[in-house]
Amino acid sequence: MELRVNKEKRELKSHGTYEFPVNISRKRISSYETGSFPWHWHNEVELTLVLSGEIDYRVNDSNYRLREGEGLFCNANALHAGSRVGDSDCDYLSVSFHPRLLGGYEGCVIRRKFVDTIVNGEHPSMPLSPEEEWQKEILETLSRIYRLTQDRSEIFELEVQRLLLGIWGELFSHWEEQSPAPSDPEKIERLRVILAYLHQHYGEKITLEDVAKEVGLCKSECCRFFRRQMRQSLFDYLLDYRIGRSLPLLREGKATVAEVASLVGFSNPAYFSKVFRGRMKRSPREYRLAKGEEQKSA
């Protein structure tokens, strides 16, 4: 599975429909071939419940290690990413929905008092633990919402909306006392700019000077800032991203390995193969052959 985003890192996947803007799904982190989903954002609120295993989840500049039974509220428009912990997998539920599902029409008291207070606030996330009774209720409600998708009744949409309104009421009641310190908007915007630049120019030669210039920092401060925010160096992140972008090209089989290397920003095919093997545990050719066999047997 591959997460599709535009150059600003906004996710392109539809979260439900305009008529019913809700997406309810069960996922495994291993379904992402790199064992992670990259930094992205969307207009929808997202709630996650870990069913088994654990996941490292990041929202703006907050880091969470979510374990079985725990969950997370991720606010609309917050940058977020997730990755596997070691070699273990993680099975989790994701419920994302547009806030307009809750708020009715513009200017109404529900939107102004309850929805906008959270969505337009500065708090990007809230961890959810089964140890807290009200948070446990939210987590159990997420499970109930997922079960509704397995046997859709005539009033499915009404039931989902009712349960989401209940979750929102709990979040609103405890928001200020539970939410972590707000993120620094200037830092988050700077990170967005860096990520957008890397993702737009990954197929070209990128220098640290180029990136630093985009955000008005010196090279050393740009490196420090990126490492603080991302917990890895800018260069390592770029390599990871380039390898991720090479996967669909290798699966398609239209370009040679050397051509794929060039398309994703590697000037040396041998170095591309070395980096690929280090991250994917097999060579680009082995990966292509394995995916070809999977498609034949599917």
CSV table of C-alpha atoms in Angstrom, one decimal:
chain,number,residue,atom,x,y,z
A,1,MET,CA,0.0,0.0,0.0
A,2,GLU,CA,1.2,3.5,-0.8
A,3,LEU,CA,0.0,6.8,0.7
A,4,ARG,CA,-0.6,9.3,-2.1
A,5,VAL,CA,0.0,13.0,-1.3
A,6,ASN,CA,0.5,16.2,-3.3
A,7,LYS,CA,3.6,18.3,-3.1
A,8,GLU,CA,2.3,20.2,0.0
A,9,LYS,CA,2.0,16.7,1.7
A,10,ARG,CA,-1.8,16.9,1.7
A,11,GLU,CA,-3.2,13.4,1.4
A,12,LEU,CA,-5.0,12.7,-1.9
A,13,LYS,CA,-7.1,9.8,-0.7
A,14,SER,CA,-10.8,10.5,-0.3
A,15,HIS,CA,-12.0,10.2,3.3
A,16,GLY,CA,-15.5,9.0,2.6
A,17,THR,CA,-17.7,11.1,0.2
A,18,TYR,CA,-19.0,14.6,0.2
A,19,GLU,CA,-22.5,13.2,1.2
A,20,PHE,CA,-21.0,11.2,4.1
A,21,PRO,CA,-17.4,12.3,4.8
A,22,VAL,CA,-16.3,9.4,7.0
A,23,ASN,CA,-13.7,6.7,6.3
A,24,ILE,CA,-13.6,3.7,8.6
A,25,SER,CA,-10.8,1.1,8.0
A,26,ARG,CA,-8.7,-1.6,9.6
A,27,LYS,CA,-5.1,-1.6,8.6
A,28,ARG,CA,-1.7,-3.2,9.2
A,29,ILE,CA,1.5,-1.1,9.3
A,30,SER,CA,3.1,-4.0,7.3
A,31,SER,CA,0.7,-3.1,4.4
A,32,TYR,CA,3.0,-0.2,3.8
A,33,GLU,CA,6.1,-1.7,2.1
A,34,THR,CA,8.5,0.5,4.0
A,35,GLY,CA,6.9,-0.3,7.3
A,36,SER,CA,5.6,3.2,7.7
A,37,PHE,CA,3.3,5.9,6.3
A,38,PRO,CA,5.0,9.2,5.5
A,39,TRP,CA,4.3,12.6,6.9
A,40,HIS,CA,1.1,14.0,5.5
A,41,TRP,CA,-2.0,16.0,6.5
A,42,HIS,CA,-5.7,16.3,5.6
A,43,ASN,CA,-8.7,18.3,6.5
A,44,GLU,CA,-10.3,15.4,8.4
A,45,VAL,CA,-10.0,14.6,12.0
A,46,GLU,CA,-8.5,11.1,12.6
A,47,LEU,CA,-9.0,8.6,15.5
A,48,THR,CA,-6.8,5.6,15.8
A,49,LEU,CA,-7.2,2.4,18.0
A,50,VAL,CA,-4.4,-0.1,18.2
A,51,LEU,CA,-5.8,-3.7,18.1
A,52,SER,CA,-2.5,-5.5,18.4
A,53,GLY,CA,1.2,-4.8,18.4
A,54,GLU,CA,2.5,-1.2,18.7
A,55,ILE,CA,3.2,1.8,16.5
A,56,ASP,CA,5.4,4.9,16.7
A,57,TYR,CA,3.0,7.7,15.8
A,58,ARG,CA,4.1,11.3,15.4
A,59,VAL,CA,1.9,14.4,15.2
A,60,ASN,CA,3.6,17.7,14.5
A,61,ASP,CA,6.4,17.7,17.1
A,62,SER,CA,4.8,15.2,19.5
A,63,ASN,CA,5.9,11.5,19.5
A,64,TYR,CA,3.7,8.6,20.8
A,65,ARG,CA,4.4,4.9,21.3
A,66,LEU,CA,0.9,3.4,21.0
A,67,ARG,CA,0.4,-0.1,22.3
A,68,GLU,CA,-2.5,-2.6,22.1
A,69,GLY,CA,-5.7,-1.0,23.5
A,70,GLU,CA,-4.4,2.5,23.2
A,71,GLY,CA,-5.3,5.2,20.7
A,72,LEU,CA,-4.9,8.7,19.5
A,73,PHE,CA,-6.9,11.8,18.4
A,74,CYS,CA,-5.2,13.6,15.5
A,75,ASN,CA,-6.6,17.0,14.7
A,76,ALA,CA,-7.6,18.3,11.3
A,77,ASN,CA,-4.6,19.7,9.2
A,78,ALA,CA,-2.0,18.3,11.6
A,79,LEU,CA,1.1,16.8,10.1
A,80,HIS,CA,1.4,13.1,11.1
A,81,ALA,CA,3.3,10.0,10.3
A,82,GLY,CA,3.6,6.4,11.7
A,83,SER,CA,6.1,3.6,11.6
A,84,ARG,CA,6.5,0.1,12.9
A,85,VAL,CA,8.4,-0.7,16.1
A,86,GLY,CA,11.3,-3.0,15.3
A,87,ASP,CA,10.2,-5.9,13.1
A,88,SER,CA,6.8,-6.3,14.7
A,89,ASP,CA,3.5,-5.6,13.0
A,90,CYS,CA,0.7,-3.4,14.2
A,91,ASP,CA,-3.0,-4.0,13.5
A,92,TYR,CA,-5.1,-0.8,14.1
A,93,LEU,CA,-8.4,0.8,13.3
A,94,SER,CA,-8.6,4.3,11.7
A,95,VAL,CA,-11.7,6.5,11.7
A,96,SER,CA,-11.4,9.8,9.9
A,97,PHE,CA,-14.1,12.3,9.3
A,98,HIS,CA,-14.6,15.8,8.2
A,99,PRO,CA,-15.7,18.1,11.0
A,100,ARG,CA,-18.7,19.3,9.0
A,101,LEU,CA,-20.3,16.0,9.8
A,102,LEU,CA,-20.7,17.3,13.4
A,103,GLY,CA,-21.1,21.0,13.0
A,104,GLY,CA,-24.1,21.5,10.8
A,105,TYR,CA,-24.2,24.9,9.1
A,106,GLU,CA,-21.8,27.8,9.4
A,107,GLY,CA,-22.5,30.0,12.3
A,108,CYS,CA,-24.6,27.5,14.3
A,109,VAL,CA,-23.8,27.1,18.0
A,110,ILE,CA,-22.7,23.5,17.7
A,111,ARG,CA,-20.0,24.4,15.1
A,112,ARG,CA,-19.0,27.6,16.8
A,113,LYS,CA,-19.0,26.4,20.4
A,114,PHE,CA,-18.0,22.8,20.2
A,115,VAL,CA,-16.4,22.0,16.8
A,116,ASP,CA,-14.4,25.1,15.9
A,117,THR,CA,-13.0,25.3,19.5
A,118,ILE,CA,-11.1,22.1,18.9
A,119,VAL,CA,-10.5,22.1,15.1
A,120,ASN,CA,-9.3,25.7,15.0
A,121,GLY,CA,-7.4,25.5,18.3
A,122,GLU,CA,-3.6,25.0,18.5
A,123,HIS,CA,-3.6,21.5,20.0
A,124,PRO,CA,-2.8,18.9,17.3
A,125,SER,CA,-3.4,15.7,19.2
A,126,MET,CA,-4.5,13.8,22.3
A,127,PRO,CA,-3.4,10.3,23.4
A,128,LEU,CA,-6.1,8.0,24.5
A,129,SER,CA,-5.6,5.4,27.2
A,130,PRO,CA,-7.9,2.6,28.5
A,131,GLU,CA,-6.7,3.5,32.0
A,132,GLU,CA,-8.8,6.7,31.9
A,133,GLU,CA,-12.5,5.8,32.0
A,134,TRP,CA,-13.7,8.5,29.6
A,135,GLN,CA,-10.9,7.7,27.2
A,136,LYS,CA,-11.7,4.0,27.4
A,137,GLU,CA,-15.3,4.8,26.4
A,138,ILE,CA,-13.9,6.6,23.3
A,139,LEU,CA,-11.8,3.6,22.4
A,140,GLU,CA,-14.7,1.2,22.8
A,141,THR,CA,-16.9,3.5,20.7
A,142,LEU,CA,-14.3,3.3,17.9
A,143,SER,CA,-14.6,-0.5,18.0
A,144,ARG,CA,-18.4,-0.2,17.9
A,145,ILE,CA,-18.2,2.1,14.8
A,146,TYR,CA,-16.0,-0.4,13.0
A,147,ARG,CA,-18.5,-3.3,13.8
A,148,LEU,CA,-21.2,-1.2,12.2
A,149,THR,CA,-19.3,-1.5,8.9
A,150,GLN,CA,-19.4,-5.3,9.1
A,151,ASP,CA,-23.2,-5.4,9.1
A,152,ARG,CA,-24.6,-2.1,7.7
A,153,SER,CA,-28.1,-1.4,8.8
A,154,GLU,CA,-30.6,0.9,7.2
A,155,ILE,CA,-29.6,3.7,9.7
A,156,PHE,CA,-25.8,3.0,9.4
A,157,GLU,CA,-25.0,6.7,8.7
A,158,LEU,CA,-27.1,7.9,11.6
A,159,GLU,CA,-25.5,5.4,13.9
A,160,VAL,CA,-22.0,6.5,12.9
A,161,GLN,CA,-22.8,10.2,13.3
A,162,ARG,CA,-24.4,9.6,16.7
A,163,LEU,CA,-21.4,7.7,18.0
A,164,LEU,CA,-19.0,10.3,16.6
A,165,LEU,CA,-20.9,13.1,18.3
A,166,GLY,CA,-20.6,11.1,21.6
A,167,ILE,CA,-16.8,10.9,21.1
A,168,TRP,CA,-16.7,14.6,20.3
A,169,GLY,CA,-18.6,15.5,23.5
A,170,GLU,CA,-16.0,13.5,25.6
A,171,LEU,CA,-13.1,15.2,23.8
A,172,PHE,CA,-14.6,18.7,24.3
A,173,SER,CA,-15.3,18.1,28.0
A,174,HIS,CA,-11.7,17.1,28.7
A,175,TRP,CA,-9.8,19.0,26.0
A,176,GLU,CA,-8.0,21.7,28.0
A,177,GLU,CA,-7.1,19.5,30.9
A,178,GLN,CA,-5.7,16.6,28.9
A,179,SER,CA,-4.2,18.0,25.7
A,180,PRO,CA,-0.4,18.4,25.5
A,181,ALA,CA,1.2,21.8,25.0
A,182,PRO,CA,0.4,23.2,21.6
A,183,SER,CA,2.9,23.0,18.7
A,184,ASP,CA,4.9,25.9,17.5
A,185,PRO,CA,3.1,27.0,14.3
A,186,GLU,CA,6.2,28.6,12.9
A,187,LYS,CA,8.2,25.4,13.4
A,188,ILE,CA,5.5,23.2,11.8
A,189,GLU,CA,5.2,25.5,8.8
A,190,ARG,CA,9.0,25.4,8.4
A,191,LEU,CA,8.9,21.6,8.5
A,192,ARG,CA,6.0,21.6,5.9
A,193,VAL,CA,8.2,23.8,3.6
A,194,ILE,CA,11.2,21.5,3.9
A,195,LEU,CA,9.2,18.3,3.3
A,196,ALA,CA,7.4,19.9,0.3
A,197,TYR,CA,10.7,20.9,-1.2
A,198,LEU,CA,12.2,17.4,-0.7
A,199,HIS,CA,9.1,15.7,-2.1
A,200,GLN,CA,8.9,18.0,-5.1
A,201,HIS,CA,12.6,17.7,-6.0
A,202,TYR,CA,13.6,14.2,-4.9
A,203,GLY,CA,14.3,13.2,-8.5
A,204,GLU,CA,16.9,16.0,-8.8
A,205,LYS,CA,20.2,16.7,-7.1
A,206,ILE,CA,19.4,18.3,-3.8
A,207,THR,CA,22.0,20.1,-1.7
A,208,LEU,CA,21.8,21.1,2.0
A,209,GLU,CA,22.3,24.7,0.8
A,210,ASP,CA,19.2,24.4,-1.4
A,211,VAL,CA,17.0,23.2,1.5
A,212,ALA,CA,18.4,25.7,4.0
A,213,LYS,CA,17.7,28.5,1.5
A,214,GLU,CA,14.1,27.5,1.2
A,215,VAL,CA,13.5,28.2,4.9
A,216,GLY,CA,15.9,31.0,5.5
A,217,LEU,CA,18.3,29.1,7.8
A,218,CYS,CA,22.0,28.4,7.8
A,219,LYS,CA,23.0,24.9,6.8
A,220,SER,CA,24.0,23.8,10.3
A,221,GLU,CA,20.8,25.1,11.9
A,222,CYS,CA,18.7,23.5,9.1
A,223,CYS,CA,20.3,20.1,9.9
A,224,ARG,CA,19.7,20.5,13.6
A,225,PHE,CA,16.1,21.7,13.1
A,226,PHE,CA,15.2,18.7,10.9
A,227,ARG,CA,16.8,16.2,13.2
A,228,ARG,CA,15.0,17.6,16.2
A,229,GLN,CA,11.7,17.5,14.4
A,230,MET,CA,12.0,14.2,12.5
A,231,ARG,CA,14.4,12.2,14.7
A,232,GLN,CA,16.6,11.4,11.7
A,233,SER,CA,19.0,13.4,9.5
A,234,LEU,CA,17.7,15.2,6.5
A,235,PHE,CA,19.9,13.0,4.3
A,236,ASP,CA,18.6,9.8,5.7
A,237,TYR,CA,15.0,11.0,5.3
A,238,LEU,CA,15.7,11.9,1.7
A,239,LEU,CA,17.1,8.4,1.0
A,240,ASP,CA,14.1,6.8,2.6
A,241,TYR,CA,11.8,8.9,0.5
A,242,ARG,CA,13.6,8.1,-2.7
A,243,ILE,CA,13.5,4.4,-2.0
A,244,GLY,CA,9.8,4.6,-1.3
A,245,ARG,CA,9.2,6.4,-4.6
A,246,SER,CA,11.2,3.7,-6.4
A,247,LEU,CA,8.9,0.9,-5.4
A,248,PRO,CA,5.9,1.6,-7.8
A,249,LEU,CA,8.4,2.1,-10.6
A,250,LEU,CA,10.1,-1.2,-10.0
A,251,ARG,CA,6.7,-2.9,-9.7
A,252,GLU,CA,5.6,-1.5,-13.1
A,253,GLY,CA,8.6,-3.0,-14.8
A,254,LYS,CA,8.8,-0.5,-17.6
A,255,ALA,CA,12.1,1.0,-16.6
A,256,THR,CA,15.4,-0.7,-15.9
A,257,VAL,CA,16.9,-0.6,-12.4
A,258,ALA,CA,19.4,2.0,-13.6
A,259,GLU,CA,16.6,4.1,-15.0
A,260,VAL,CA,14.6,3.9,-11.8
A,261,ALA,CA,17.6,4.9,-9.8
A,262,SER,CA,18.0,8.0,-12.0
A,263,LEU,CA,14.3,8.9,-11.8
A,264,VAL,CA,14.3,8.9,-8.0
A,265,GLY,CA,17.5,11.0,-7.7
A,266,PHE,CA,20.4,8.5,-7.5
A,267,SER,CA,23.2,9.3,-9.9
A,268,ASN,CA,24.9,5.9,-9.2
A,269,PRO,CA,22.9,2.7,-9.8
A,270,ALA,CA,25.2,0.7,-7.6
A,271,TYR,CA,24.7,3.1,-4.7
A,272,PHE,CA,20.9,2.9,-5.3
A,273,SER,CA,21.1,-0.9,-5.0
A,274,LYS,CA,23.1,-0.7,-1.8
A,275,VAL,CA,20.7,1.7,-0.1
A,276,PHE,CA,17.7,-0.3,-1.4
A,277,ARG,CA,19.0,-3.5,0.0
A,278,GLY,CA,19.8,-1.8,3.4
A,279,ARG,CA,16.2,-0.7,3.7
A,280,MET,CA,14.2,-3.4,1.9
A,281,LYS,CA,16.4,-6.4,2.8
A,282,ARG,CA,16.7,-7.4,-0.9
A,283,SER,CA,18.0,-5.9,-4.1
A,284,PRO,CA,15.9,-3.9,-6.5
A,285,ARG,CA,15.9,-6.8,-9.0
A,286,GLU,CA,14.9,-9.3,-6.3
A,287,TYR,CA,12.1,-7.0,-5.2
A,288,ARG,CA,10.8,-6.7,-8.8
A,289,LEU,CA,10.9,-10.4,-9.4
A,290,ALA,CA,9.0,-11.1,-6.1
A,291,LYS,CA,6.3,-8.6,-6.9
A,292,GLY,CA,6.0,-10.0,-10.4
A,293,GLU,CA,5.4,-13.5,-9.0
A,294,GLU,CA,2.8,-12.1,-6.5
A,295,GLN,CA,0.9,-10.4,-9.3
A,296,LYS,CA,0.9,-13.7,-11.3
A,297,SER,CA,-0.5,-15.7,-8.4
A,298,ALA,CA,-3.1,-13.1,-7.5
